[in-house]
Short mmCIF file of C-alpha atoms in Angstrom, two decimals:
data_model
loop_
_atom_site.label_atom_id
_atom_site.label_comp_id
_atom_site.label_asym_id
_atom_site.label_seq_id
_atom_site.Cartn_x
_atom_site.Cartn_y
_atom_site.Cartn_z
CA UNK B 1 100.31 29.72 124.34
CA UNK B 2 102.88 26.96 124.21
CA UNK B 3 101.89 23.74 125.86
CA UNK B 4 103.98 20.94 127.23
CA UNK B 5 103.25 17.36 128.25
CA UNK B 6 102.69 18.19 131.92
CA UNK B 7 99.52 20.18 131.47
CA UNK B 8 96.20 18.43 131.90
CA UNK B 9 94.06 20.72 129.84
CA UNK B 10 94.01 20.67 126.07
CA UNK B 11 96.19 23.01 124.12
CA UNK B 12 94.63 26.44 123.83
CA UNK B 13 93.09 27.55 120.57
CA UNK B 14 94.97 29.75 118.15
CA UNK B 15 95.16 33.39 119.11
CA UNK B 16 93.44 35.64 116.59
CA UNK B 17 95.57 38.15 114.71
CA UNK B 18 95.70 41.59 116.23
CA UNK B 19 95.15 40.28 119.73
CA UNK B 20 98.66 41.41 120.62
CA UNK B 21 99.22 44.95 121.70
CA UNK B 22 100.74 47.24 119.18
CA UNK B 23 104.17 48.81 119.56
CA UNK B 24 104.20 51.85 121.75
CA UNK B 25 101.08 50.94 123.67
CA UNK B 26 101.51 51.19 127.44
CA UNK B 27 101.69 47.42 127.70
CA UNK B 28 104.63 47.11 125.33
CA UNK B 29 106.50 43.92 126.15
CA UNK B 30 110.27 43.94 126.50
CA UNK B 31 112.23 41.48 124.36
CA UNK B 32 114.63 39.06 126.04
CA UNK B 33 117.56 37.69 124.04
CA UNK B 34 119.38 34.64 125.36
CA UNK B 35 123.11 34.68 124.67
CA UNK B 36 124.82 31.35 124.81
CA UNK B 37 128.23 29.96 123.86
CA UNK B 38 131.22 28.09 125.18
CA UNK B 39 133.67 29.76 127.53
CA UNK B 40 136.15 31.68 125.45
CA UNK B 41 133.91 31.94 122.40
CA UNK B 42 133.49 35.69 122.89
CA UNK B 43 130.21 36.06 124.79
CA UNK B 44 131.89 38.30 127.33
CA UNK B 45 133.44 40.50 124.67
CA UNK B 46 130.08 40.68 122.91
CA UNK B 47 128.30 41.76 126.09
CA UNK B 48 131.04 44.26 126.93
CA UNK B 49 130.74 45.68 123.44
CA UNK B 50 126.97 45.98 123.74
CA UNK B 51 127.25 47.56 127.18
CA UNK B 52 129.73 50.21 126.13
CA UNK B 53 128.84 50.99 122.51
CA UNK B 54 126.76 54.09 121.74
CA UNK B 55 123.52 52.73 120.36
CA UNK B 56 120.83 54.82 122.08
CA UNK B 57 119.10 51.78 123.50
CA UNK B 58 118.55 51.01 127.14
CA UNK B 59 119.76 47.47 127.48
CA UNK B 60 119.91 45.42 130.66
CA UNK B 61 122.46 42.63 130.61
CA UNK B 62 121.84 39.89 133.12
CA UNK B 63 124.63 37.52 133.95
CA UNK B 64 124.08 34.09 135.32
CA UNK B 65 126.93 33.24 137.56
CA UNK B 66 126.53 29.51 137.86
CA UNK B 67 129.98 28.06 138.15
CA UNK B 68 132.94 29.85 136.74
CA UNK B 69 132.26 33.42 137.81
CA UNK B 70 132.12 35.29 134.58
CA UNK B 71 135.02 37.36 133.34
CA UNK B 72 132.55 40.12 132.62
CA UNK B 73 131.66 40.43 136.28
CA UNK B 74 135.32 40.79 137.09
CA UNK B 75 135.91 43.33 134.39
CA UNK B 76 132.89 45.30 135.53
CA UNK B 77 133.85 44.88 139.18
CA UNK B 78 130.53 43.68 140.46
CA UNK B 79 131.71 40.89 142.67
CA UNK B 80 132.55 41.52 146.28
CA UNK B 81 134.90 39.14 148.00
CA UNK B 82 133.75 36.30 145.81
CA UNK B 83 130.14 36.75 146.88
CA UNK B 84 127.77 38.16 144.38
CA UNK B 85 124.94 40.43 145.28
CA UNK B 86 122.17 41.56 143.04
CA UNK B 87 124.21 44.56 142.11
CA UNK B 88 123.78 47.02 139.34
CA UNK B 89 126.28 48.84 137.32
CA UNK B 90 124.98 51.86 135.46
CA UNK B 91 127.00 52.49 132.35
CA UNK B 92 127.52 55.75 130.56
CA UNK B 93 125.42 54.75 127.59
CA UNK B 94 122.33 54.14 129.74
CA UNK B 95 122.77 50.39 129.89
CA UNK B 96 122.75 48.35 133.03
CA UNK B 97 124.61 45.27 134.01
CA UNK B 98 123.70 43.01 136.86
CA UNK B 99 124.09 39.53 138.11
CA UNK B 100 121.22 37.51 139.51
CA UNK B 101 121.21 34.31 141.50
CA UNK B 102 117.78 33.38 140.29
CA UNK B 103 117.33 33.69 136.57
CA UNK B 104 113.61 33.19 136.87
CA UNK B 105 111.23 35.46 135.06
CA UNK B 106 110.06 36.89 138.39
CA UNK B 107 113.57 38.04 139.30
CA UNK B 108 113.84 39.90 136.01
CA UNK B 109 110.42 41.48 136.40
CA UNK B 110 111.34 42.66 139.90
CA UNK B 111 114.49 44.24 138.55
CA UNK B 112 112.45 46.05 135.95
CA UNK B 113 109.98 47.29 138.49
CA UNK B 114 112.78 48.73 140.55
CA UNK B 115 114.71 50.19 137.69
CA UNK B 116 112.09 51.21 135.17
CA UNK B 117 111.73 49.83 131.70
CA UNK B 118 114.52 48.85 129.37
CA UNK B 119 114.31 48.55 125.64
CA UNK B 120 116.01 45.16 125.68
CA UNK B 121 117.17 42.50 128.08
CA UNK B 122 120.08 40.22 127.29
CA UNK B 123 120.41 37.11 129.39
CA UNK B 124 123.74 35.35 129.39
CA UNK B 125 123.72 31.63 130.07
CA UNK B 126 126.84 29.79 131.19
CA UNK B 127 129.09 27.72 128.98
CA UNK B 128 127.29 24.41 128.99
CA UNK B 129 123.77 25.42 129.95
CA UNK B 130 120.89 24.20 127.82
CA UNK B 131 119.39 27.41 126.44
CA UNK B 132 116.20 25.50 125.66
CA UNK B 133 115.33 25.18 129.33
CA UNK B 134 115.78 28.91 129.89
CA UNK B 135 113.95 29.71 126.67
CA UNK B 136 110.90 27.65 127.51
CA UNK B 137 110.61 29.36 130.88
CA UNK B 138 110.25 32.77 129.21
CA UNK B 139 108.11 31.43 126.46
CA UNK B 140 105.55 29.97 128.84
CA UNK B 141 105.65 33.02 131.03
CA UNK B 142 104.91 35.48 128.27
CA UNK B 143 101.55 33.77 127.95
CA UNK B 144 100.82 34.37 131.60
CA UNK B 145 100.68 38.09 131.00
CA UNK B 146 104.34 38.74 131.69
CA UNK B 147 105.76 42.01 130.39
CA UNK B 148 108.76 40.33 128.78
CA UNK B 149 108.88 38.00 125.79
CA UNK B 150 111.51 35.75 124.28
CA UNK B 151 112.93 37.39 121.16
CA UNK B 152 115.63 34.96 120.15
CA UNK B 153 118.53 32.71 121.08
CA UNK B 154 122.00 33.78 120.00
CA UNK B 155 124.91 31.36 120.10
CA UNK B 156 128.50 32.55 119.90
CA UNK B 157 130.88 30.07 118.27
CA UNK B 158 134.65 30.44 118.31
CA UNK B 159 136.03 30.10 114.78
CA UNK B 160 139.25 28.56 116.08
CA UNK B 161 137.93 25.99 118.57
CA UNK B 162 134.30 25.82 117.52
CA UNK B 163 134.68 22.88 115.20
CA UNK B 164 136.36 20.83 117.91
CA UNK B 165 133.51 21.66 120.34
CA UNK B 166 130.80 20.95 117.78
CA UNK B 167 132.19 17.58 116.75
CA UNK B 168 133.36 16.30 120.12
CA UNK B 169 132.09 12.77 120.68
CA UNK B 170 130.12 12.34 123.90
CA UNK B 171 129.55 9.12 125.87
CA UNK B 172 126.53 7.06 124.79
CA UNK B 173 123.24 8.89 125.30
CA UNK B 174 124.73 12.28 126.14
CA UNK B 175 124.21 15.23 123.86
CA UNK B 176 127.02 17.47 122.65
CA UNK B 177 126.21 20.76 124.41
CA UNK B 178 127.90 23.00 121.86
CA UNK B 179 125.90 21.50 119.03
CA UNK B 180 122.69 21.71 121.10
CA UNK B 181 123.31 25.45 121.51
CA UNK B 182 123.65 25.78 117.74
CA UNK B 183 120.56 23.61 117.20
CA UNK B 184 118.48 25.95 119.37
CA UNK B 185 119.95 29.19 118.05
CA UNK B 186 118.13 31.65 115.84
CA UNK B 187 121.42 33.41 115.19
CA UNK B 188 124.96 32.03 115.32
CA UNK B 189 127.83 34.48 115.60
CA UNK B 190 131.05 32.89 114.37
CA UNK B 191 133.62 34.99 116.18
CA UNK B 192 137.41 35.41 115.90
CA UNK B 193 137.29 34.76 112.16
CA UNK B 194 140.61 36.61 111.84
CA UNK B 195 142.37 33.75 113.66
CA UNK B 196 141.61 31.07 111.07
CA UNK B 197 142.14 30.42 107.38
CA UNK B 198 139.24 30.63 104.93
CA UNK B 199 139.33 26.85 104.70
CA UNK B 200 139.02 26.40 108.48
CA UNK B 201 136.27 28.99 108.62
CA UNK B 202 134.39 27.15 105.92
CA UNK B 203 134.51 23.94 107.96
CA UNK B 204 132.96 25.76 110.92
CA UNK B 205 130.26 27.25 108.69
CA UNK B 206 129.49 23.83 107.22
CA UNK B 207 129.33 22.25 110.64
CA UNK B 208 126.97 24.94 111.98
CA UNK B 209 124.77 24.69 108.89
CA UNK B 210 124.63 20.89 109.03
CA UNK B 211 123.30 21.09 112.59
CA UNK B 212 120.88 23.96 112.01
CA UNK B 213 119.68 24.57 108.48
CA UNK B 214 117.50 27.52 109.53
CA UNK B 215 119.97 29.56 111.53
CA UNK B 216 121.26 32.95 110.43
CA UNK B 217 125.08 33.18 110.58
CA UNK B 218 127.05 36.34 111.29
CA UNK B 219 130.83 36.39 111.14
CA UNK B 220 132.80 38.74 113.35
CA UNK B 221 136.10 39.66 114.87
CA UNK B 222 136.28 40.64 118.53
CA UNK B 223 132.52 40.13 118.77
CA UNK B 224 131.78 43.43 117.01
CA UNK B 225 128.32 43.11 115.52
CA UNK B 226 125.66 45.41 114.25
CA UNK B 227 123.08 45.23 117.03
CA UNK B 228 120.21 45.41 114.57
CA UNK B 229 121.22 41.90 113.46
CA UNK B 230 121.10 40.55 117.00
CA UNK B 231 118.02 42.22 118.47
CA UNK B 232 114.39 42.15 117.30
CA UNK B 233 114.65 38.70 115.77
CA UNK B 234 111.01 37.90 116.69
CA UNK B 235 112.04 34.28 116.46
CA UNK B 236 109.25 33.01 118.72
CA UNK B 237 106.24 34.99 117.60
CA UNK B 238 103.95 35.17 114.63
CA UNK B 239 105.66 38.32 113.34
CA UNK B 240 108.34 36.07 111.86
CA UNK B 241 105.76 34.59 109.46
CA UNK B 242 106.84 36.49 106.37
CA UNK B 243 110.59 35.97 106.80
CA UNK B 244 110.07 32.35 107.81
CA UNK B 245 108.16 31.71 104.60
CA UNK B 246 111.19 32.83 102.55
CA UNK B 247 113.57 30.80 104.72
CA UNK B 248 111.55 27.61 104.51
CA UNK B 249 111.79 27.69 100.74
CA UNK B 250 115.59 27.42 100.94
CA UNK B 251 116.15 25.07 103.86
CA UNK B 252 117.62 21.73 102.89
CA UNK B 253 117.81 18.48 104.80
CA UNK B 254 121.37 18.05 106.08
CA UNK B 255 123.49 14.95 106.59
CA UNK B 256 125.19 13.71 109.71
CA UNK B 257 128.86 14.50 109.88
CA UNK B 258 129.10 12.11 112.80
CA UNK B 259 127.14 9.26 114.17
CA UNK B 260 124.27 10.56 116.34
CA UNK B 261 124.94 14.14 115.26
CA UNK B 262 122.22 16.78 115.35
CA UNK B 263 120.86 17.48 111.88
CA UNK B 264 118.10 19.44 110.17
CA UNK B 265 115.29 17.67 108.35
CA UNK B 266 112.68 19.42 106.26
CA UNK B 267 109.71 18.25 104.23
CA UNK B 268 106.62 19.59 102.54
CA UNK B 269 103.17 18.05 102.27
CA UNK B 270 100.51 19.85 100.21
CA UNK B 271 96.90 20.39 101.26
CA UNK B 272 94.92 21.43 104.31
CA UNK B 273 95.26 19.70 107.65
CA UNK B 274 93.09 19.53 110.73
CA UNK B 275 94.40 21.24 113.81
CA UNK B 276 93.69 18.26 116.08
CA UNK B 277 95.60 15.94 113.75
CA UNK B 278 98.57 18.29 113.71
CA UNK B 279 98.50 18.38 117.52
CA UNK B 280 98.51 14.62 117.53
CA UNK B 281 101.52 14.43 115.21
CA UNK B 282 103.53 16.92 117.29
CA UNK B 283 102.59 15.30 120.58
CA UNK B 284 103.62 11.86 119.29
CA UNK B 285 106.95 13.30 118.30
CA UNK B 286 107.69 15.59 121.25
CA UNK B 287 105.77 14.09 124.18
CA UNK B 288 105.12 10.42 123.58
CA UNK B 289 108.47 10.15 121.79
CA UNK B 290 107.14 7.14 119.91
CA UNK B 291 108.49 8.04 116.48
CA UNK B 292 111.58 5.94 115.76
CA UNK B 293 114.18 5.97 113.00
CA UNK B 294 114.90 2.90 110.85
CA UNK B 295 117.41 1.59 113.38
CA UNK B 296 114.81 1.78 116.15
CA UNK B 297 116.21 4.88 117.91
CA UNK B 298 113.74 7.44 119.21
CA UNK B 299 113.79 10.66 117.22
CA UNK B 300 114.88 13.44 119.51
CA UNK B 301 113.53 16.79 118.30
CA UNK B 302 115.23 19.82 119.83
CA UNK B 303 113.66 22.53 117.70
CA UNK B 304 110.62 22.48 115.45
CA UNK B 305 109.51 25.22 113.10
CA UNK B 306 107.14 25.44 110.21
CA UNK B 307 104.23 27.04 108.40
CA UNK B 308 101.11 24.99 107.92
CA UNK B 309 97.69 25.27 106.35
CA UNK B 310 95.00 24.55 108.93
CA UNK B 311 91.51 23.75 107.72
CA UNK B 312 89.21 26.71 108.22
CA UNK B 313 92.00 29.25 108.75
CA UNK B 314 92.59 31.90 106.12
CA UNK B 315 96.12 32.66 107.34
CA UNK B 316 99.24 30.55 107.46
CA UNK B 317 99.83 29.10 110.90
CA UNK B 318 103.30 29.07 112.42
CA UNK B 319 104.44 25.99 114.33
CA UNK B 320 107.15 26.45 116.95
CA UNK B 321 108.69 23.88 119.24
CA UNK B 322 111.56 23.80 121.73
CA UNK B 323 112.17 20.44 123.41
CA UNK B 324 108.72 19.37 124.65
CA UNK B 325 106.98 22.73 124.37
CA UNK B 326 105.22 23.77 121.23
CA UNK B 327 102.89 26.45 120.03
CA UNK B 328 100.63 27.11 117.02
CA UNK B 329 99.86 30.69 116.14
CA UNK B 330 98.16 32.33 113.18
CA UNK B 331 100.48 34.65 111.25
CA UNK B 332 99.60 37.80 109.37
CA UNK B 333 100.33 36.00 106.09
CA UNK B 334 97.06 35.18 104.34
CA UNK B 335 96.77 32.33 101.85
CA UNK B 336 96.02 33.84 98.44
CA UNK B 337 92.93 32.68 96.57
CA UNK B 338 94.83 30.88 93.84
CA UNK B 339 97.68 29.71 96.05
CA UNK B 340 98.37 26.03 96.55
CA UNK B 341 98.03 25.45 100.26
CA UNK B 342 100.89 23.50 101.72
CA UNK B 343 102.64 22.50 104.96
CA UNK B 344 106.37 22.91 105.44
CA UNK B 345 108.08 21.69 108.57
CA UNK B 346 111.69 21.89 109.72
CA UNK B 347 112.91 19.66 112.54
CA UNK B 348 116.31 19.91 114.19
CA UNK B 349 117.46 17.04 116.37
CA UNK B 350 119.06 13.59 116.60
CA UNK B 351 118.14 10.28 114.96
CA UNK B 352 115.93 12.16 112.53
CA UNK B 353 114.91 10.26 109.44
CA UNK B 354 113.16 12.39 106.85
CA UNK B 355 111.26 9.60 105.07
CA UNK B 356 109.88 8.17 108.30
CA UNK B 357 108.84 11.54 109.74
CA UNK B 358 107.12 12.49 106.52
CA UNK B 359 105.28 9.18 106.38
CA UNK B 360 104.11 9.55 109.99
CA UNK B 361 103.03 13.12 109.29
CA UNK B 362 101.00 12.12 106.25
CA UNK B 363 99.47 9.15 108.06
CA UNK B 364 98.52 11.31 111.06
CA UNK B 365 97.16 14.38 109.30
CA UNK B 366 95.43 12.56 106.47
CA UNK B 367 93.71 10.04 108.67
CA UNK B 368 90.07 10.81 109.39
CA UNK B 369 90.04 10.28 113.09
CA UNK B 370 87.60 11.21 115.75
CA UNK B 371 88.88 12.61 119.02
CA UNK B 372 89.51 9.53 121.06
#
């Protein structure tokens, strides 16, 4: 499972393929999708659409009411005199909507125990929340035998105001929250495209892509999306191995539009690497934070993804990281006999310098070091 810098024990070994339960087995895990986006971007409309559309899925939508008191709660009349209870609204299409004070995994599991299983759970985070913190909570928990797993992070961006949010300069040291949401997203929905010109829309696209070179972009009006594009992303498990392989071949390193902007950096290093050396490289980057750019700033990695060739493993290994948590898992994609083994990594974050990261990677994985 994913490990972070707080744990004492070493990172667990890779899980063998086939250890997960198959679809339809009694222990089938329920996917959780985190929906994030600025106020007014269209999250509420998206959730309303999902809750009322006929799609033959049982979906539970969980609203986090930190702060503003979501418009969705008002429109679904859950709140009572300003106080929110853990209330449920059963909708005609079999979906449920509720609001919870505690967005912990336990709360969600309790809800499921009381209400039976859903096919999907959508968790809305508030305007400025860091979806990475919520994501890592689910990610860690799924390893502890939880019956839910993190399927993906979806960020809704408003075509009209999105660019302004994404490029807003923050005081020294603070991160731009809108761009962090895009950096962490597996899917970005650019909404309200009917309100802007093609030229404006293109600027938003370019801005999103410069932050996150891996993300899938959907463009919508009034948040109407085909649910099959939003659910079952498998963004955090080894099932994404095959699609990730295709993606990694097309990802390009992006350039900062602004000083200190979040960008995507990607590089490839051929050959086999040792698992302990890879762990060392990632821990230096994510935990020790001792990898600096040419100007001496610490590289701040928000999201890490890649496919690597670990010595002694016949399958490609997927690398996943969110903030300080990371995970290595064998995929179902086997290296072919005549295939050149290689390692491709994509990093999304601030102060990233491709040359330096690549040099550090090569120095760390090539070095013959004992376990000190």
